[in-house]
Short mmCIF file of C-alpha atoms and ligand atoms in Angstrom, two decimals:
data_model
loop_
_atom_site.label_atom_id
_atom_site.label_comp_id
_atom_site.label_asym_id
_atom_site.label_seq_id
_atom_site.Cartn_x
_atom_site.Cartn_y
_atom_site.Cartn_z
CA UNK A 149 -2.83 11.25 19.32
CA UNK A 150 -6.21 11.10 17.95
CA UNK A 151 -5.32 11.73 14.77
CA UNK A 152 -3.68 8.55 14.80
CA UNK A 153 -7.00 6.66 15.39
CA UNK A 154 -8.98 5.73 12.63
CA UNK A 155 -12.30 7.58 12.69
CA UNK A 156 -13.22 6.45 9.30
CA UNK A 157 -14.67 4.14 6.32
CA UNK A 158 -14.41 0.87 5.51
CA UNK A 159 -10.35 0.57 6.83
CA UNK A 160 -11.32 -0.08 10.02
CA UNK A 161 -14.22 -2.47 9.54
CA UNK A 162 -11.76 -4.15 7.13
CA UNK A 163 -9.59 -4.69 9.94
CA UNK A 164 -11.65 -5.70 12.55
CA UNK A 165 -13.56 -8.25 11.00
CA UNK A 166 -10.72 -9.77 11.93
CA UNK A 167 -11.33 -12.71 9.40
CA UNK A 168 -8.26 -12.81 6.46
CA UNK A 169 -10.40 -11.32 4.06
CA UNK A 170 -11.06 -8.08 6.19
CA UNK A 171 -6.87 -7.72 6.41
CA UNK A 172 -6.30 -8.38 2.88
CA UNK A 173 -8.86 -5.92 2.02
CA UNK A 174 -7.28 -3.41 4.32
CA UNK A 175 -3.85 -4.51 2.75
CA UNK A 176 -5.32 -4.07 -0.28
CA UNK A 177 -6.21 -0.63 0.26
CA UNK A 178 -3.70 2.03 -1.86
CA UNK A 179 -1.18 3.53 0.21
CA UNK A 180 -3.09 7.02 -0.18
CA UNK A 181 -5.80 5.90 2.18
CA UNK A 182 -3.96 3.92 4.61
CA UNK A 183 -1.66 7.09 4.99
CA UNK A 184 -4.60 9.28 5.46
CA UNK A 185 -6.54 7.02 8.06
CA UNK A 186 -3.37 7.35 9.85
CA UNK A 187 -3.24 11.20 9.53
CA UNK A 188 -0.35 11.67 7.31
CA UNK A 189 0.14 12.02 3.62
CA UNK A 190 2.33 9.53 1.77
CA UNK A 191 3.83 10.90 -1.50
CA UNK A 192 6.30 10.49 -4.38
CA UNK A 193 8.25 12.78 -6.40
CA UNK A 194 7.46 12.32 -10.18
CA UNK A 195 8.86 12.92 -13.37
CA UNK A 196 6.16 15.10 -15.25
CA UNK A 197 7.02 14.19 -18.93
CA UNK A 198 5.99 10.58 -17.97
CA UNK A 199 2.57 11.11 -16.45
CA UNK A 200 0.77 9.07 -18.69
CA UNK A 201 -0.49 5.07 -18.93
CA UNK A 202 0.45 3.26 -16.05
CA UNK A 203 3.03 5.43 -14.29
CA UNK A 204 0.43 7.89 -14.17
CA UNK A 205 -2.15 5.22 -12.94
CA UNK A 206 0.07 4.60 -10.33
CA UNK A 207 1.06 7.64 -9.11
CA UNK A 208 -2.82 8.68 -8.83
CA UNK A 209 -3.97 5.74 -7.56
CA UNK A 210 -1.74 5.05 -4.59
CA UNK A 211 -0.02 8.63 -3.40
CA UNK A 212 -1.90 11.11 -2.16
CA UNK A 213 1.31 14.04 -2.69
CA UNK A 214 3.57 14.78 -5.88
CA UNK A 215 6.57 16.37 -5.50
CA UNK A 216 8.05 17.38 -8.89
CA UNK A 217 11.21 15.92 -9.17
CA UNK A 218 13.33 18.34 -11.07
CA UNK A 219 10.29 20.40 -12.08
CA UNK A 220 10.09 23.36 -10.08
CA UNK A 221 13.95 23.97 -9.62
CA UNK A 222 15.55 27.29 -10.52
CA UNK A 223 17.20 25.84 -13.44
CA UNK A 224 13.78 24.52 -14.71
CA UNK A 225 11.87 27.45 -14.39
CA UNK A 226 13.98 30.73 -14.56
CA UNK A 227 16.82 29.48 -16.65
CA UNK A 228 17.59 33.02 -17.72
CA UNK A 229 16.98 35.65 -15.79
CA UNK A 230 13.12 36.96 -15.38
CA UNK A 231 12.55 34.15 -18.06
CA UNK A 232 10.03 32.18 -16.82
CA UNK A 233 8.94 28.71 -17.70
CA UNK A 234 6.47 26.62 -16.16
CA UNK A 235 5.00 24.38 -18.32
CA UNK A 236 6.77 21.55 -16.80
CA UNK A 237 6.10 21.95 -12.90
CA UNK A 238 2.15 23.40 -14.16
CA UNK A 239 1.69 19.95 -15.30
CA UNK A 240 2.54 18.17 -12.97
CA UNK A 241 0.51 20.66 -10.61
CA UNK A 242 -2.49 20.43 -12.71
CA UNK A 243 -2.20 16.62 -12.97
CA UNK A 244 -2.24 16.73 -8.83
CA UNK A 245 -5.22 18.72 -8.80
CA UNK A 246 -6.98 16.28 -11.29
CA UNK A 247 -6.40 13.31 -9.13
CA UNK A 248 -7.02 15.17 -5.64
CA UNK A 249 -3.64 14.82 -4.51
CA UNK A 250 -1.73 17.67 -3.08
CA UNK A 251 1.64 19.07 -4.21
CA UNK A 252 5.17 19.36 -2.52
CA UNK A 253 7.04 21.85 -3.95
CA UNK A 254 10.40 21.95 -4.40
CA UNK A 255 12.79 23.82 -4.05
CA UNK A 256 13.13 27.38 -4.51
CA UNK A 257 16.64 28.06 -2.95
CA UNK A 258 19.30 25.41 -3.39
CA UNK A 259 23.02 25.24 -4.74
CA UNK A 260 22.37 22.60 -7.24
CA UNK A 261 20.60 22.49 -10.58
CA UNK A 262 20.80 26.84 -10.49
CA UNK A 263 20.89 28.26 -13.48
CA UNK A 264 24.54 29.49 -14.65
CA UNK A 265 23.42 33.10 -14.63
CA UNK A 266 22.75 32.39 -10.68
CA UNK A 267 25.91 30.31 -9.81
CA UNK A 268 28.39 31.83 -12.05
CA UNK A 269 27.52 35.46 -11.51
CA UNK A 270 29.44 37.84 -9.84
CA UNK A 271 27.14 39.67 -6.47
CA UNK A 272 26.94 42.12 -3.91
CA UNK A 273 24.88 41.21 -1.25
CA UNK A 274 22.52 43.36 -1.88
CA UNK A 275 21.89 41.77 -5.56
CA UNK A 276 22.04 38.37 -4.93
CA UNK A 277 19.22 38.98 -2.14
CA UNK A 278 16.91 40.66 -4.37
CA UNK A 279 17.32 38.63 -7.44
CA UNK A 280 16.98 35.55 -4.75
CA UNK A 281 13.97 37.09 -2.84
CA UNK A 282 12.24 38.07 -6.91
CA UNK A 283 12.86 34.41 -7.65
CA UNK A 284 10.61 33.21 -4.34
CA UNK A 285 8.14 35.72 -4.71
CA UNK A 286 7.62 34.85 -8.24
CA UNK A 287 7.55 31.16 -7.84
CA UNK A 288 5.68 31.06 -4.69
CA UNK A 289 2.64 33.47 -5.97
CA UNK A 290 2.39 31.80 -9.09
CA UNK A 291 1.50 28.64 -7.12
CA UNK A 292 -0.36 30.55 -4.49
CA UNK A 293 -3.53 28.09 -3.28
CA UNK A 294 -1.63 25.09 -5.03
CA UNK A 295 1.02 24.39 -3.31
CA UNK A 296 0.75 22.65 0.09
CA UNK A 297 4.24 22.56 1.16
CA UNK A 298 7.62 24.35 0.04
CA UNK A 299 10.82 23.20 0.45
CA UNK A 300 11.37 27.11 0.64
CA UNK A 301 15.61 26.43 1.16
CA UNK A 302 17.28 22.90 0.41
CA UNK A 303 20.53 21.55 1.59
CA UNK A 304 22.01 24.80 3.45
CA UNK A 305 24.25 22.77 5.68
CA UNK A 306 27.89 20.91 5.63
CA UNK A 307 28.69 17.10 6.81
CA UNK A 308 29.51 18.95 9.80
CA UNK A 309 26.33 21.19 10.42
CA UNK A 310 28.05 24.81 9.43
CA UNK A 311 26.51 26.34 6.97
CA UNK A 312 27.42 25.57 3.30
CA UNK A 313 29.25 27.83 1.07
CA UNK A 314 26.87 27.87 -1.63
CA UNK A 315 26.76 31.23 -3.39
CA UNK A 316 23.97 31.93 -1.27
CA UNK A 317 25.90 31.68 1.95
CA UNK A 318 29.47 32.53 0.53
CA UNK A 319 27.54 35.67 0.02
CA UNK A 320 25.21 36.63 2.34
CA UNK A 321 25.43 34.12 5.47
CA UNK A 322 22.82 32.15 7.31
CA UNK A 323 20.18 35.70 6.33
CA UNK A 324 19.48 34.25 3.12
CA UNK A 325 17.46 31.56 4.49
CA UNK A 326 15.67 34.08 6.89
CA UNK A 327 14.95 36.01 4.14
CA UNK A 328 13.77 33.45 1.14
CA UNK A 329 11.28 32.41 4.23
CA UNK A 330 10.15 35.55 4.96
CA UNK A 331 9.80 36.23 1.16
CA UNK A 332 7.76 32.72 0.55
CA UNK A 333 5.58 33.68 3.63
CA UNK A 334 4.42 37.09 2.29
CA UNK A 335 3.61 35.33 -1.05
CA UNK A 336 1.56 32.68 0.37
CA UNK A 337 0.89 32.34 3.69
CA UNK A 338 -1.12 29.63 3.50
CA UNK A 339 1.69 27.47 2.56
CA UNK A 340 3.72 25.29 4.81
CA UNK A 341 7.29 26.44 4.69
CA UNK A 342 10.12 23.88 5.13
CA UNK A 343 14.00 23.74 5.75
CA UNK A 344 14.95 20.13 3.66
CA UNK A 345 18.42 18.60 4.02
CA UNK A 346 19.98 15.17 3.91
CA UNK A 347 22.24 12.63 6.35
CA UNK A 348 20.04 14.60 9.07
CA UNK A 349 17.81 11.77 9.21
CA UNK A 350 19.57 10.37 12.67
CA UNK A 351 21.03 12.32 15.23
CA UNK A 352 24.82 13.24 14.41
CA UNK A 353 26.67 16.57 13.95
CA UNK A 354 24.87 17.53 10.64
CA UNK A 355 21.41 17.08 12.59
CA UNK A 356 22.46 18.45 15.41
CA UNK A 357 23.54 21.43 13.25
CA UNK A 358 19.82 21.75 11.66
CA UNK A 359 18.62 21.64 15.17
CA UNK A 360 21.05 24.51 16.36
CA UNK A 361 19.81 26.34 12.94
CA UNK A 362 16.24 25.97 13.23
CA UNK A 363 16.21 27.34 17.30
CA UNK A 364 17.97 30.19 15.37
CA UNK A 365 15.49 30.93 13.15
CA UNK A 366 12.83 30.59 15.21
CA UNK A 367 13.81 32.58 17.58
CA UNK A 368 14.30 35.74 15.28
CA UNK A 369 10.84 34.91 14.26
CA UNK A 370 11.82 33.42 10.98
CA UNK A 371 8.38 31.67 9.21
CA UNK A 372 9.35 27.92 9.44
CA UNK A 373 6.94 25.67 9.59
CA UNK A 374 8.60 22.26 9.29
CA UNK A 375 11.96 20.43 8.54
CA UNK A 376 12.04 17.93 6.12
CA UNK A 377 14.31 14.83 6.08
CA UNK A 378 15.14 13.46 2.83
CA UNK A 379 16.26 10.14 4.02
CA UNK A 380 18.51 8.99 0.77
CA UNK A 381 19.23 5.81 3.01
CA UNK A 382 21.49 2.89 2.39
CA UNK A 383 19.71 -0.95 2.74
CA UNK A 384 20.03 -1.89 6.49
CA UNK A 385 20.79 1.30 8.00
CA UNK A 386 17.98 3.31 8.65
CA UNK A 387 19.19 5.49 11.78
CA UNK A 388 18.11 4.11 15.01
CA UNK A 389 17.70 7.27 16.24
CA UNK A 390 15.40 8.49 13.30
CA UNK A 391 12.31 8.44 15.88
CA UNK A 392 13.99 10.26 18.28
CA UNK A 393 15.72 12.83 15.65
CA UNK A 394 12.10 14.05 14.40
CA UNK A 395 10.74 13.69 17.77
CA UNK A 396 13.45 16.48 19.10
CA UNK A 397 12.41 18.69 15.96
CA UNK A 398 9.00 18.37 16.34
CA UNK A 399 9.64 19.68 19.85
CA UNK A 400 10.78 22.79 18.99
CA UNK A 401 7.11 23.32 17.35
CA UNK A 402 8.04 22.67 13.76
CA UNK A 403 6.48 20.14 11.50
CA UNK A 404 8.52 16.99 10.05
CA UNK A 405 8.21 15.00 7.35
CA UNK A 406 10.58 12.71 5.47
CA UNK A 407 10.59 14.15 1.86
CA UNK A 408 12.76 12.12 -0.41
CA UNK A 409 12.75 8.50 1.11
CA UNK A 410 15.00 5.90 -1.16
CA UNK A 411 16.56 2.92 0.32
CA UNK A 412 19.35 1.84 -2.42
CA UNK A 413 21.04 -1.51 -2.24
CA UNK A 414 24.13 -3.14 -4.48
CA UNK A 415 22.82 -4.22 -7.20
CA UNK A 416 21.57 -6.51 -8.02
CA UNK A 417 18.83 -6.87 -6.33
CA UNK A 418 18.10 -10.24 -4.57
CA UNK A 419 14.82 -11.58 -2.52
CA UNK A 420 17.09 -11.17 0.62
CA UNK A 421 18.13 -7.84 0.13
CA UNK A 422 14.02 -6.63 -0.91
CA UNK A 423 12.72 -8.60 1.96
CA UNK A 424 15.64 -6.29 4.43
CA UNK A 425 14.08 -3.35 2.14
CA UNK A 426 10.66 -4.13 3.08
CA UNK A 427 11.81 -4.09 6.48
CA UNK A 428 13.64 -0.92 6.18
CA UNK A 429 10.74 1.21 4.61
CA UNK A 430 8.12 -0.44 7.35
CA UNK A 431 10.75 1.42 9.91
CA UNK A 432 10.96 4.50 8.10
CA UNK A 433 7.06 4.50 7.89
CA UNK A 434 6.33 3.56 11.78
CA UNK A 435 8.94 6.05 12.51
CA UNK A 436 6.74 9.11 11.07
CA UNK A 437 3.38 7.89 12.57
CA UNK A 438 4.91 7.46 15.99
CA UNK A 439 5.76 11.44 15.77
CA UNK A 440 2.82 13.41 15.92
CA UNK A 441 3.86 16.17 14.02
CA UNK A 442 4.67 14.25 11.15
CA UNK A 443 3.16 15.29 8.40
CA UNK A 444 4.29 12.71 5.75
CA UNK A 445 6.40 10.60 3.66
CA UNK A 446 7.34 11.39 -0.13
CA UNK A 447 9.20 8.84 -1.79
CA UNK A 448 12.06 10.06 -4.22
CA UNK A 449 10.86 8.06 -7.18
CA UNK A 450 8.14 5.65 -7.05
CA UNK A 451 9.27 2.91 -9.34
CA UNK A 452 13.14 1.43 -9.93
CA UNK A 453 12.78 2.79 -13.46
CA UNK A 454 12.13 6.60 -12.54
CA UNK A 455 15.05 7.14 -9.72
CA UNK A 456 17.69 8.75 -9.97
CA UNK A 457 20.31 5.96 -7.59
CA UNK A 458 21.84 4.57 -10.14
CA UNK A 459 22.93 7.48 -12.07
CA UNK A 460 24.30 8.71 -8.79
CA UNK A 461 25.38 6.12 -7.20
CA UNK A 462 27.51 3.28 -9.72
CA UNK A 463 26.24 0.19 -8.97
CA UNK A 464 23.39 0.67 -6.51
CA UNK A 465 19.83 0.79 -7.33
CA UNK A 466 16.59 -1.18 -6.75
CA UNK A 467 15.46 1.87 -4.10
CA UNK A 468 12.21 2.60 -4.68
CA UNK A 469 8.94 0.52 -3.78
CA UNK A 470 8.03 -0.22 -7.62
CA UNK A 471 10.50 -2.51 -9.74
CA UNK A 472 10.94 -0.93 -13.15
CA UNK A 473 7.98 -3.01 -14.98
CA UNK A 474 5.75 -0.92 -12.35
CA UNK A 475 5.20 -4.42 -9.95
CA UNK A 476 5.16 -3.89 -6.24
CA UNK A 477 7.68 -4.78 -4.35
CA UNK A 478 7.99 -5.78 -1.14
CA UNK A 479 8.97 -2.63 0.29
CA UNK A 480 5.25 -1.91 -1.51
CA UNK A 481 3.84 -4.22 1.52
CA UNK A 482 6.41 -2.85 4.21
CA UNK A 483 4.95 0.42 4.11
CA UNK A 484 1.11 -0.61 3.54
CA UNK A 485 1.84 -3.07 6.64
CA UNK A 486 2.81 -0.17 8.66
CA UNK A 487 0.28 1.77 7.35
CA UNK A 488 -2.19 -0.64 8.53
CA UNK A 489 -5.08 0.67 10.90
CA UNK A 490 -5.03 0.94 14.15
CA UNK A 491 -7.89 -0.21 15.86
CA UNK A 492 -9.31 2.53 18.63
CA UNK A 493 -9.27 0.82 21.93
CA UNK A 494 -12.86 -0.61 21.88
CA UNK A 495 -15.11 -0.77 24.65
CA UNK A 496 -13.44 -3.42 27.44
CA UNK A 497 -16.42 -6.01 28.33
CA UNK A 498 -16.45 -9.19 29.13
CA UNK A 499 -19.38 -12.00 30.25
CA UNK A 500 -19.69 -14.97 32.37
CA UNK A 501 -21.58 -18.16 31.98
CA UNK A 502 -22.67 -20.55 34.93
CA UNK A 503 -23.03 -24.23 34.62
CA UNK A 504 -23.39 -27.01 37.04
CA UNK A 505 -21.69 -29.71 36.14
CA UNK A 506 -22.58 -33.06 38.03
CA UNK A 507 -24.59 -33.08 40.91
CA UNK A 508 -24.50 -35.51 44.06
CA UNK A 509 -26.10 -35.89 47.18
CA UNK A 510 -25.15 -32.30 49.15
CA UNK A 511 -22.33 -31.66 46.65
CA UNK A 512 -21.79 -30.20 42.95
CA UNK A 513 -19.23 -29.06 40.79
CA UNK A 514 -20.08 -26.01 38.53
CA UNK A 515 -18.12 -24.37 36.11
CA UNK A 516 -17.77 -20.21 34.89
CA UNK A 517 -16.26 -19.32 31.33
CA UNK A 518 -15.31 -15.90 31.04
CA UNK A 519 -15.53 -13.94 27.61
CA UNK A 520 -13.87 -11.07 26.68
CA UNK A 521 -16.22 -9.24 24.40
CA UNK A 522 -14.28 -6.23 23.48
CA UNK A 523 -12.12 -5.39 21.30
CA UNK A 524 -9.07 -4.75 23.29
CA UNK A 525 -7.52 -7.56 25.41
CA UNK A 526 -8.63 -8.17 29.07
CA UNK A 527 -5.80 -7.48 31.63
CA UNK A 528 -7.31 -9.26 34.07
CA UNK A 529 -11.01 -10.24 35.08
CA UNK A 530 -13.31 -10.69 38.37
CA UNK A 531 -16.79 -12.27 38.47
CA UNK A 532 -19.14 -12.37 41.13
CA UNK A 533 -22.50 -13.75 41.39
CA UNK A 534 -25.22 -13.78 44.33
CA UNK A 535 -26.23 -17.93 45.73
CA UNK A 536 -29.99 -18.01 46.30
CA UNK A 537 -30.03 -20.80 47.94
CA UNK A 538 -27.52 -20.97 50.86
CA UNK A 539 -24.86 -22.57 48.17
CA UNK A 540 -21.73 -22.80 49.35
CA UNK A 541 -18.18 -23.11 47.70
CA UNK A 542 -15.83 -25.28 49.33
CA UNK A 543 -12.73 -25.19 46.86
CA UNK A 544 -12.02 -24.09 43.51
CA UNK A 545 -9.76 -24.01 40.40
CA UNK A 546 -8.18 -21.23 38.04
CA UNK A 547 -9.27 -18.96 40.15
CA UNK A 548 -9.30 -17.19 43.55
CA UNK A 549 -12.69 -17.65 45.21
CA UNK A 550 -13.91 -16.29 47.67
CA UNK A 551 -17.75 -16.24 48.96
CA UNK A 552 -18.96 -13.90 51.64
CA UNK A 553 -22.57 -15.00 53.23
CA UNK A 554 -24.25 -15.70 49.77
CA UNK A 555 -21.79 -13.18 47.51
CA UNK A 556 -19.14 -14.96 45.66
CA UNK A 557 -16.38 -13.27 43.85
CA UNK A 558 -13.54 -15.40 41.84
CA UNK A 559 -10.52 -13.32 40.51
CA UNK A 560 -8.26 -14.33 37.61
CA UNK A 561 -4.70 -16.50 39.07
CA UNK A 562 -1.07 -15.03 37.41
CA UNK A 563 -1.32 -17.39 34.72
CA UNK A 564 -5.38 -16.70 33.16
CA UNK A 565 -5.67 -13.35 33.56
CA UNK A 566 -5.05 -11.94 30.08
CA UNK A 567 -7.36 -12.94 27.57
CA UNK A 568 -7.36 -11.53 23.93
CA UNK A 569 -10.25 -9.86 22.01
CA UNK A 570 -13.14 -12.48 21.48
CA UNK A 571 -11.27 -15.77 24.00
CA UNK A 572 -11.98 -16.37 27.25
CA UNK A 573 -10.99 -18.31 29.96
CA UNK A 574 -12.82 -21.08 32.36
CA UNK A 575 -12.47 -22.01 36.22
CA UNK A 576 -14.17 -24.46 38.00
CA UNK A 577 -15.20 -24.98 41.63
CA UNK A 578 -17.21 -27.75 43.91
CA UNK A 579 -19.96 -26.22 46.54
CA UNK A 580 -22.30 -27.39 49.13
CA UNK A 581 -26.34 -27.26 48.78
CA UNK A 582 -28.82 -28.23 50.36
CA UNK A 583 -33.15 -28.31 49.61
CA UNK A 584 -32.47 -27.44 46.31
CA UNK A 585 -29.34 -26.04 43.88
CA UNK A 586 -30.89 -22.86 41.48
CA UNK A 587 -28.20 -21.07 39.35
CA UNK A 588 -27.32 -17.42 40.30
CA UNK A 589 -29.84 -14.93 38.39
CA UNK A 590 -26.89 -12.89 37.08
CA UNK A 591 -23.48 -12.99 36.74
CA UNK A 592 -20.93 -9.46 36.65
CA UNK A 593 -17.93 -9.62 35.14
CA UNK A 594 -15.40 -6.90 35.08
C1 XIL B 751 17.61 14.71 -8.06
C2 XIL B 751 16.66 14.27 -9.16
O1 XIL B 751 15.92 13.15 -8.75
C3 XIL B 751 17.46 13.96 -10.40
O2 XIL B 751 16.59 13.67 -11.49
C4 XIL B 751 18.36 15.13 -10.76
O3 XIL B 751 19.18 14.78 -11.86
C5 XIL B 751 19.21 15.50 -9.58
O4 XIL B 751 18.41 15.77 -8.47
N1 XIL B 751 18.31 15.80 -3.15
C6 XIL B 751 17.33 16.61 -3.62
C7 XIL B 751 16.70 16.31 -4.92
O5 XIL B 751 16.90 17.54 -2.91
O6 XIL B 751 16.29 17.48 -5.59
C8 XIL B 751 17.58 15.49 -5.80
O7 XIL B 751 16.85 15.13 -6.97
C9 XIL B 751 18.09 14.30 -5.07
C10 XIL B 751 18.89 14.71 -3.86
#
């Protein structure tokens, strides 16, 4: 939990100066920084061969991850066998390390975008493990120190939660992911090892399946140290059971993150449809910090003109939180409003002020205004005060009062009772004197 609270920098004092200009400087903030006060990282997967002028700006400036996007795929980097290549997912590694960002790597094992030699090749067991196994040990060490997480295994699972019949588990069944894990482990152990699928994002029989597959592993002692949901979503239907979905993984003692957020629409896009997208990555965003264990968000694409929805998907686009001239959109704001910070529960105080009104003959009305001068709202409030001179109350309003020789305590009434950060709230009361009418010397108010 405290990792949630804001410990740091100018964020918070942003925030609580609680005039506009200390919100839109905390708005202001880039997404990096409100993601870290919060404890997580916030990310984007990037195209390394356009790293420079203002995409690359923008990727330093405001995410504190890259994931290569295509990158550090078997096809990209051992298109023929023991071939390697790496010029491609180096820079993009080196360009992290420039800009102090970390790096998401992915993927080492997945069905898609293998090389030929890989997918088309006849195996035993026995070969496809080792050439598999070579291919994580090699990528893994040659990252060693530089990689933060892996996606060490990517999409292993049907619509249906069995296990997909890639030619990973056509051939060698639910061990290959064991084994790549085990594999990535001894190469770096320093790195976070993750199991990353899609339409797991809410709970349904693909999810459930992940969950069923993850107790698995862990309980043979398999090295995973997080699942990650790639939440390809669809404009207005973010799972309603997202929360709950990570919180139930997290439970198991894996981390989560959401690794390849996108939120695609019809195109085109309208104002209605961004301002429901806006909406839709805000609940995404709230959804990770109210897990604990979740480690972060990576976008899939940071701007409209580096994603790959509409090459996928005919006719839907507009998913990321860039447009394609590299403006914010609202989305932009949806997640930097959820990433806002949290203000720690400040110290609960409050003060009351005595005044006597009018005066008469025997008689006077006074009046107490109580001030809430922390940070937090007041839930309720009693005062008391000592009379010094045989004052007596004899009735009183927005408040319950009650004196006891010359002690006098008033307690808020249903309707007065809470009173924000900085307000305050006022009763009033007549009372009996006699010889003279001095004020209380103090006043408590708790
Ligand atoms: C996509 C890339 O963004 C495209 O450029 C590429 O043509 C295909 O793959 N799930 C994943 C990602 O795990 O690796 C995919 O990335 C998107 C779906």
């Amino acid at each position: 939990m405290l990792r949630r609270l804001i410990t740091t920098t100018a964020l918070l004092a942003a925030a609580l100066t609680g005039a506009a200009g200390g919100t839109a400087a905390a708005a202001d903030a880039p997404l990096r920084d409100l993601a870290e006060a919060r404890g997580i990282h916030l990310g984007t997967a990037v195209t390394g061969g356009k790293l420079t002028g203002a995409y690359a700006d923008t990727a330093a400036a405001q995410f504190g991850s890259l994931t290569p996007g295509n990158e550090m795929k078997w096809g990209s980097v051992e298109p023929v066998r023991g071939q390697y290549s790496w010029t491609g997912a180096d820079r993009i590694v080196d360009f992290a390390e420039a800009h102090g960002q970390r790096v998401r790597g992915h993927t080492l094992v997945w069905h898609s975008q293998l090389p030929s030699w890989v997918s088309g090749g006849t195996w035993t067991p026995d070969a496809l493990r080792a050439v598999m196994t070579d291919h994580v040990t090699t990528q893994v060490t040659r990252y060693k120190g530089r990689v933060h997480q892996w996606d060490v295994v990517n999409e292993p699972l049907n619509e249906d939660g069995t296990l997909r019949q890639s030619v990973f588990g056509a051939t060698l069944g639910e061990s290959y992911i064991a084994d790549a894990f085990r594999a990535a482990r001894a190469a770096d152990p320093a790195a976070k090892l993750y199991l990353n699928d899609y339409s797991t994002d809410g709970v349904g029989a693909k999810s459930d399946g992940m969950y069923a597959l993850v107790r698995r592993l862990l309980a043979q002692g398999v090295p995973v140290d997080g699942v990650g949901f790639q939440a390809h979503l669809i404009l207005g239907q973010v799972p309603a059971s997202l929360e709950a979905n990570l919180r139930r993984f997290a439970d198991l003692g894996v981390d989560v993150a959401v690794t390849e957020l996108d939120i695609r629409m019809t195109l085109p896009a309208t104002a209605e449809k961004l301002d429901r997208q806006k909406a839709d990555y805000a609940a995404v965003t709230r959804a990770c910090l109210a897990v604990t264990r979740c480690a972060g968000i990576t976008v899939w694409g940071f701007t409209d003109s580096d994603s790959w929805i509409p090459d996928f998907f005919p006719g839907q686009g507009a998913a990321t939180p860039y447009d394609e001239q590299l403006n914010p959109k609202p989305a932009y704001a949806g997640i930097a409003g959820a990433l806002a910070p949290v203000a720690p529960p400040g110290p609960a105080g409050c003060t009351a002020t005595y005044t006597a009104q009018s005066q008469w003959g025997g008689g006077f009305t006074g009046q107490v205004t109580v001030r809430n001068t922390g940070t937090a709202p007041l839930a309720g409030w009693t005062v008391g005060w000592e009379y010094p001179a045989g004052q007596r109350i004899t009735q009183a309003w927005n408040a319950a009062v009650t004196q006891t020789g010359t002690a006098v305590t008033a307690t808020h009434l249903p309707y007065n009772g809470t009173v924000p950060a900085g307000g305050s709230a006022t009763f009033g009361f007549n009372a009996s004197w006699t010889g003279a009418n001095p004020p209380p010397a103090a006043l408590t108010c708790s």
